[in-house]
Each structure stands twice: as structure tokens, then as C-alpha cells.
Amino acid sequence: MIAKLRSQLPDAWQFFVAPALAALLPWKLGYRWLRWLSRHSRSAFDEPAQAAATQAPNYLPIADTAEFAANVRLNCLWDTADLYLSLLRPRHSRLPWHVQKIGDWPRDSHFIAAGFHHGHGHWVFKTLAQAGFDASLVSARWDRADYPGLPLRYYYGRLRGGDVERLSGRPVVFRPGAKAQLAQALEQGAAVVSVLDMPPRMAPRGQKPVRLLDQQASFPDGTLELAKAAGVPVVPYWMEFDLARGTRRFCIGQPLDPADPATLQILADILDRAIRLTPSAWFFWPEWPRWIEDAANTGSAAENTAAG
């Protein structure tokens, strides 16, 4: 029993204790705590940090891999702290001073908000609620069986999902079988929140080629197909960081036409710029080499099908 409890201590620390403490402190002190922890201890999120530090220098000029790994740990802690920062605030309260909103959500129609696994996603639901929108997030299902021996990660995911539902005002929509529910949400005037940078391994259907980080990659086109069928625009959003000060800019872009063949690449270009500005904030570095390989295989299969 004692050995089992000890095995859970790292997850208790990185998903609950350390980030919750940062959220409870005045933010300047809370951020200093997260930044200190990311540089003086490897007790939180070092596994993704080392995986990212192994891959990122192969694609971007990373001058100091140790500093890069520390910033990956910092961004993971920061993202986790966002849950507790959110839980401390009512749904329609103002954004905290250290999160600045740039741009506005459309007022004349419903839409699909398209983001990426770069940055901290809680604020999209907060800003949508402030603008008067309920929202539906499409997500993979949280299944206890997917976390063998890691119960705290499962419970953290449930806690985070519950807060997303509180902020969005609607239940999370799970894959598979999400298309009809999302179409209904749009018909009811809600916004739909989707993430575009899903590799072929995780979203094999509808992958289309894009150029990302000077590599041939792919994004799934399900978001654009849903927007076309509903006759609504796709509105990109992304996060910009000041890692020195602990502040962020939540940016909302101009609406894009989902029927325009250039739209998917425009979205990839937004992610490309965001990664180059803050490479440590992209959560998919460990996946990136396989993503490129799978995208190439997907493209070859499509070419062979067309030729046949």
C-alpha cells in the first residue's frame, strides 16, 4: 500500500499541489514559483520536457536545450495552473490581469473557434462566455482504462473537463459520433471549439497536406467540413507568451471561409508563427517525427488511389 501511494506522489505534485499553489498565490509570486520550479527541480513534467528537447532542435534553432527543457516544464505547469486559476473565478468574471485578450469574437453569427495544442486552452471558453456564447468542445473520451496505474491523471482530466463544461455551458462532445451533435450545437447558436493540429495517428480520417515548420505535414479537415455544411466561418485563436514576466495575450483572428482551399494552410501558418515565437509551448514535439512520417505515407496512399 505504501509503495502504491509513493508511486502516485509525482502525479499528485505536478497535477495538483505545485500548480494549485501557484494559482492561490498573487500571480507575480505564483509565476515566480512555477519558474523557479521549472529550473531547479525536475520533479514536475520532466518526461515531456526531455522528449521535446530531443526533437525540437532537429527542426528549429534551439541554442540552449537545457533552457528549452526548463521552459517546456514551465509551460506544462502554467497550463495545469490555469485549471485552478479558472476554478477560483466565476464563469463571467473578467480575465485576470496577466491574460490580455486581443481581438473579438464575431457578434453577427455563430462560428467554429479553431485553435491548436500550443498554449493554454482554458481561456477560449472564458472569452466565449464573456462574449455571450455557450460552446461545445469536441474531444477524445476520458476512459479510466486508458490510465492503468495512473489514477490521478484520470481524475485531473475529469476535473479539467468538468471546468470546461462549467465555462462553456454545454457538455463536452466526444469522438466518435460527434458530427451530428456539433451540427446541432451550431444550429442552436453555440460556438464549436476545435483543435486543428491533430496528427494522423490520432485523427486518421480526412487528413490533408499542409506545410508546417518547413516540413510536409497534415491537418484533418473535419473542422472545415463541419463549418462548410453549417455555413459558418472558422475563427482562429492562439496564445502569445512573455515567459520572462508571466503574462499572455489571447489572440482572436479574422474569420476564415472554410470553403477556401487556402484556409487550412492559413491555419497551419498561424500555428507555425506561434511555435517559432514560443517553441516550448507546443505540446506535440514528441509526436512530430512520426507525424511527418505518417503524413508522407498518407500522401503517398492518396496519390496511389488517385492514380489507380
Coordinates of C-alpha atoms in Angstrom, one line a residue:
M1 CA 0.0 0.0 0.0
I2 CA 2.8 2.4 0.9
A3 CA 4.7 1.7 -2.3
K4 CA 1.5 2.3 -4.3
L5 CA 0.9 5.6 -2.6
R6 CA 4.5 6.6 -3.2
S7 CA 4.1 5.8 -6.9
Q8 CA 1.4 8.5 -7.1
L9 CA 3.4 11.3 -5.4
P10 CA 4.9 12.6 -8.7
D11 CA 1.5 13.0 -10.3
A12 CA 0.0 14.5 -7.1
W13 CA 2.8 17.0 -7.2
Q14 CA 2.7 18.0 -10.9
F15 CA -1.0 17.9 -11.5
F16 CA -2.4 19.2 -8.2
V17 CA -0.1 20.5 -5.5
A18 CA 2.5 22.6 -7.4
P19 CA 0.1 24.3 -9.9
A20 CA -2.7 24.8 -7.3
L21 CA -0.2 26.6 -5.0
A22 CA 0.7 29.0 -7.9
A23 CA -2.9 29.7 -8.5
L24 CA -3.6 30.5 -4.9
L25 CA -0.7 33.0 -4.6
P26 CA -0.7 36.5 -6.0
W27 CA 0.2 35.9 -9.7
K28 CA 3.6 37.5 -9.6
L29 CA 4.6 35.3 -6.7
G30 CA 2.8 32.3 -8.2
Y31 CA 4.6 32.6 -11.5
R32 CA 8.0 33.0 -9.8
W33 CA 7.2 29.8 -8.0
L34 CA 6.5 28.0 -11.3
R35 CA 9.5 29.4 -13.0
W36 CA 11.8 28.5 -10.1
L37 CA 10.4 25.0 -10.0
S38 CA 10.9 24.6 -13.7
R39 CA 14.6 25.5 -13.4
H40 CA 15.6 24.0 -10.1
S41 CA 13.7 20.8 -10.0
R42 CA 12.8 18.0 -12.4
S43 CA 10.0 16.7 -10.2
A44 CA 7.3 18.0 -12.5
F45 CA 6.8 17.3 -16.2
D46 CA 10.4 16.4 -16.9
E47 CA 9.3 13.5 -19.2
P48 CA 7.6 15.6 -21.8
A49 CA 10.4 18.3 -21.4
Q50 CA 13.2 15.8 -22.2
A51 CA 11.2 14.3 -25.1
A52 CA 10.6 17.8 -26.6
A53 CA 14.3 18.8 -26.0
T54 CA 15.3 15.8 -28.0
Q55 CA 13.2 16.6 -31.0
A56 CA 12.8 20.4 -31.3
P57 CA 16.5 21.2 -32.1
N58 CA 16.1 19.0 -35.2
Y59 CA 13.6 21.4 -36.7
L60 CA 14.3 24.8 -35.1
P61 CA 17.5 26.6 -33.9
I62 CA 17.3 25.9 -30.2
A63 CA 20.5 27.4 -28.8
D64 CA 20.2 26.1 -25.2
T65 CA 18.5 22.7 -24.9
A66 CA 18.6 22.8 -21.1
E67 CA 16.8 26.2 -21.1
F68 CA 14.3 24.9 -23.6
A69 CA 13.5 21.9 -21.5
A70 CA 13.0 24.2 -18.5
N71 CA 10.6 26.3 -20.5
V72 CA 8.7 23.2 -21.5
R73 CA 8.3 22.2 -17.9
L74 CA 7.2 25.8 -17.2
N75 CA 4.6 25.8 -19.9
C76 CA 3.2 22.4 -18.7
L77 CA 3.0 23.8 -15.1
W78 CA 1.5 27.0 -16.3
D79 CA -1.2 25.2 -18.4
T80 CA -2.0 23.0 -15.4
A81 CA -2.2 26.0 -13.1
D82 CA -4.8 27.5 -15.5
L83 CA -7.4 24.9 -14.2
Y84 CA -7.0 26.2 -10.7
L85 CA -6.9 29.9 -11.8
S86 CA -10.2 29.2 -13.6
L87 CA -11.8 27.3 -10.7
L88 CA -11.2 30.3 -8.5
R89 CA -13.3 32.6 -10.8
P90 CA -17.0 32.8 -11.8
R91 CA -17.8 31.9 -15.4
H92 CA -18.4 35.5 -16.5
S93 CA -15.8 37.3 -14.4
R94 CA -13.1 39.4 -16.0
L95 CA -9.9 37.9 -17.3
P96 CA -7.0 38.1 -14.8
W97 CA -4.6 41.0 -15.4
H98 CA -1.9 38.7 -16.7
V99 CA -4.1 37.4 -19.6
Q100 CA -4.9 40.1 -22.2
K101 CA -7.4 39.5 -25.0
I102 CA -6.5 40.8 -28.4
G103 CA -9.4 40.9 -31.0
D104 CA -13.0 39.9 -30.5
W105 CA -15.3 37.0 -31.3
P106 CA -17.8 37.7 -34.1
R107 CA -21.1 39.2 -33.0
D108 CA -23.2 38.7 -36.1
S109 CA -23.2 34.9 -36.4
H110 CA -22.2 31.6 -34.7
F111 CA -18.9 30.1 -35.8
I112 CA -16.2 27.4 -35.1
A113 CA -13.3 28.6 -33.0
A114 CA -10.1 26.8 -34.3
G115 CA -7.1 26.5 -32.0
F116 CA -4.0 24.4 -31.6
H117 CA -2.1 22.4 -29.0
H118 CA 0.1 25.4 -28.4
G119 CA -0.6 27.4 -25.3
H120 CA -3.2 27.2 -22.7
G121 CA -6.7 26.4 -23.9
H122 CA -8.9 27.3 -20.9
W123 CA -9.1 30.9 -21.9
V124 CA -11.0 30.2 -25.1
F125 CA -14.0 29.1 -23.1
K126 CA -13.7 32.1 -20.7
T127 CA -13.6 34.6 -23.5
L128 CA -16.5 33.0 -25.3
A129 CA -18.6 33.1 -22.1
Q130 CA -17.8 36.8 -21.7
A131 CA -19.0 37.4 -25.3
G132 CA -22.3 35.7 -24.5
F133 CA -21.6 32.3 -26.2
D134 CA -22.1 28.8 -25.0
A135 CA -19.6 26.5 -26.6
S136 CA -19.2 22.8 -27.5
L137 CA -15.7 21.3 -27.3
V138 CA -15.1 18.2 -29.4
S139 CA -12.7 15.8 -27.5
A140 CA -11.5 12.3 -27.2
R141 CA -13.2 10.5 -24.4
W142 CA -11.7 10.2 -21.0
D143 CA -11.6 6.5 -20.2
R144 CA -10.3 5.2 -16.9
A145 CA -8.9 2.2 -18.8
D146 CA -6.5 4.5 -20.7
Y147 CA -4.7 5.4 -17.4
P148 CA -3.6 2.0 -16.0
G149 CA -1.7 2.6 -12.7
L150 CA -2.2 6.4 -13.2
P151 CA -5.5 7.3 -11.5
L152 CA -4.6 10.8 -10.6
R153 CA -4.1 11.7 -14.3
Y154 CA -7.6 10.4 -15.0
Y155 CA -9.1 12.4 -12.1
Y156 CA -7.2 15.5 -13.2
G157 CA -8.6 15.1 -16.7
R158 CA -12.1 14.7 -15.3
L159 CA -11.7 17.8 -13.1
R160 CA -10.5 19.8 -16.1
G161 CA -13.3 18.5 -18.3
G162 CA -15.8 19.5 -15.7
D163 CA -14.5 23.0 -15.6
V164 CA -14.6 23.2 -19.4
E165 CA -18.3 22.3 -19.2
R166 CA -18.8 24.9 -16.5
L167 CA -17.2 27.6 -18.6
S168 CA -18.8 26.6 -21.9
G169 CA -22.3 26.0 -20.6
R170 CA -22.6 22.8 -22.6
P171 CA -21.4 19.2 -22.2
V172 CA -18.2 18.1 -23.9
V173 CA -18.8 16.3 -27.2
F174 CA -16.8 13.1 -27.5
R175 CA -15.5 11.3 -30.6
P176 CA -16.6 9.2 -32.3
G177 CA -20.0 10.2 -33.5
A178 CA -19.5 13.9 -32.7
K179 CA -20.5 15.4 -36.1
A180 CA -24.3 15.4 -35.5
Q181 CA -24.0 16.8 -32.0
L182 CA -21.7 19.6 -33.2
A183 CA -24.0 20.5 -36.1
Q184 CA -26.9 20.7 -33.6
A185 CA -24.9 23.0 -31.3
L186 CA -24.2 25.3 -34.3
E187 CA -27.9 25.3 -35.2
Q188 CA -28.7 26.3 -31.6
G189 CA -26.4 29.3 -31.8
A190 CA -23.5 27.9 -29.8
A191 CA -19.9 28.2 -30.9
V192 CA -17.9 25.0 -31.5
V193 CA -14.3 24.8 -30.3
S194 CA -11.9 22.5 -32.2
V195 CA -8.2 22.0 -32.4
L196 CA -6.6 21.6 -35.8
D197 CA -3.1 20.2 -35.1
M198 CA -4.1 16.5 -34.8
P199 CA -1.6 14.0 -36.2
P200 CA -2.7 11.1 -38.4
R201 CA -2.2 8.6 -35.6
M202 CA -4.9 10.4 -33.5
A203 CA -7.2 11.6 -36.3
P204 CA -6.7 9.4 -39.4
R205 CA -9.8 10.5 -41.3
G206 CA -9.7 13.4 -43.7
Q207 CA -6.0 14.3 -43.3
K208 CA -4.9 17.0 -45.8
P209 CA -1.4 18.2 -46.6
V210 CA -0.1 21.4 -45.0
R211 CA 3.4 22.9 -44.7
L212 CA 4.5 23.3 -41.0
L213 CA 7.9 24.1 -39.7
D214 CA 9.4 23.7 -43.2
Q215 CA 8.1 20.1 -43.3
Q216 CA 5.3 18.4 -45.2
A217 CA 2.7 17.6 -42.6
S218 CA -1.1 17.2 -42.5
F219 CA -4.2 18.5 -40.6
P220 CA -7.6 16.8 -40.5
D221 CA -10.2 18.7 -42.5
G222 CA -13.2 17.7 -40.3
T223 CA -13.5 21.2 -38.8
L224 CA -13.7 22.8 -42.2
E225 CA -16.2 20.3 -43.5
L226 CA -18.4 20.9 -40.5
A227 CA -18.2 24.7 -41.0
K228 CA -19.0 24.4 -44.7
A229 CA -22.0 22.2 -44.0
A230 CA -23.3 24.6 -41.4
G231 CA -22.5 27.7 -43.4
V232 CA -20.4 29.3 -40.7
P233 CA -16.9 30.8 -40.6
V234 CA -13.8 29.4 -38.9
V235 CA -12.3 31.9 -36.4
P236 CA -8.7 31.1 -35.4
Y237 CA -7.3 31.8 -31.9
W238 CA -3.9 31.4 -30.4
M239 CA -1.7 32.4 -27.4
E240 CA 1.3 34.6 -27.3
F241 CA 3.7 34.5 -24.3
D242 CA 6.0 36.6 -22.3
L243 CA 7.9 33.9 -20.4
A244 CA 10.0 36.5 -18.5
R245 CA 7.0 38.3 -17.0
G246 CA 4.5 35.5 -16.8
T247 CA 1.9 37.3 -19.0
R248 CA -0.1 36.1 -22.1
R249 CA -2.0 37.5 -25.0
F250 CA -5.1 35.5 -26.1
C251 CA -5.4 36.4 -29.7
I252 CA -8.5 36.1 -31.9
G253 CA -8.0 36.2 -35.7
Q254 CA -10.2 37.2 -38.5
P255 CA -13.0 34.8 -39.7
L256 CA -11.9 32.5 -42.5
D257 CA -14.0 30.9 -45.3
P258 CA -14.0 27.1 -44.7
A259 CA -14.7 26.6 -48.5
D260 CA -11.5 28.4 -49.5
P261 CA -8.8 25.9 -50.4
A262 CA -6.2 28.1 -48.8
T263 CA -7.8 28.2 -45.3
L264 CA -6.2 25.0 -44.0
Q265 CA -2.7 26.3 -44.9
I266 CA -3.5 29.7 -43.4
L267 CA -4.3 28.0 -40.1
A268 CA -1.1 26.0 -40.3
D269 CA 0.8 29.3 -40.9
I270 CA -0.7 30.7 -37.7
L271 CA 0.5 27.7 -35.8
D272 CA 3.9 27.9 -37.5
R273 CA 4.4 31.5 -36.3
A274 CA 3.2 30.7 -32.8
I275 CA 5.6 27.7 -32.5
R276 CA 8.5 29.8 -33.7
L277 CA 7.8 32.6 -31.2
T278 CA 7.5 30.2 -28.3
P279 CA 8.6 26.7 -29.3
S280 CA 8.4 25.4 -25.7
A281 CA 4.6 25.9 -25.6
W282 CA 3.8 23.3 -28.3
F283 CA 2.7 20.0 -26.7
F284 CA 3.3 17.8 -29.7
W285 CA 7.0 17.9 -30.1
P286 CA 7.4 14.2 -29.0
E287 CA 4.9 13.3 -31.7
W288 CA 6.4 15.4 -34.5
P289 CA 8.8 12.9 -36.2
R290 CA 6.1 10.2 -36.5
W291 CA 3.6 12.9 -37.6
I292 CA 5.8 13.8 -40.6
E293 CA 6.3 10.2 -41.5
D294 CA 2.6 9.3 -41.3
A295 CA 1.7 12.4 -43.3
A296 CA 4.1 11.3 -46.0
N297 CA 2.6 7.8 -46.1
T298 CA -0.9 9.3 -46.1
G299 CA 0.0 11.5 -49.1
S300 CA 1.5 8.6 -51.0
A301 CA -1.6 6.5 -50.4
A302 CA -3.8 9.3 -51.7
E303 CA -1.6 9.7 -54.8
N304 CA -1.7 5.9 -55.5
T305 CA -5.5 5.9 -55.1
A306 CA -5.9 8.8 -57.5
A307 CA -3.5 7.2 -60.0
G308 CA -5.4 3.9 -59.8

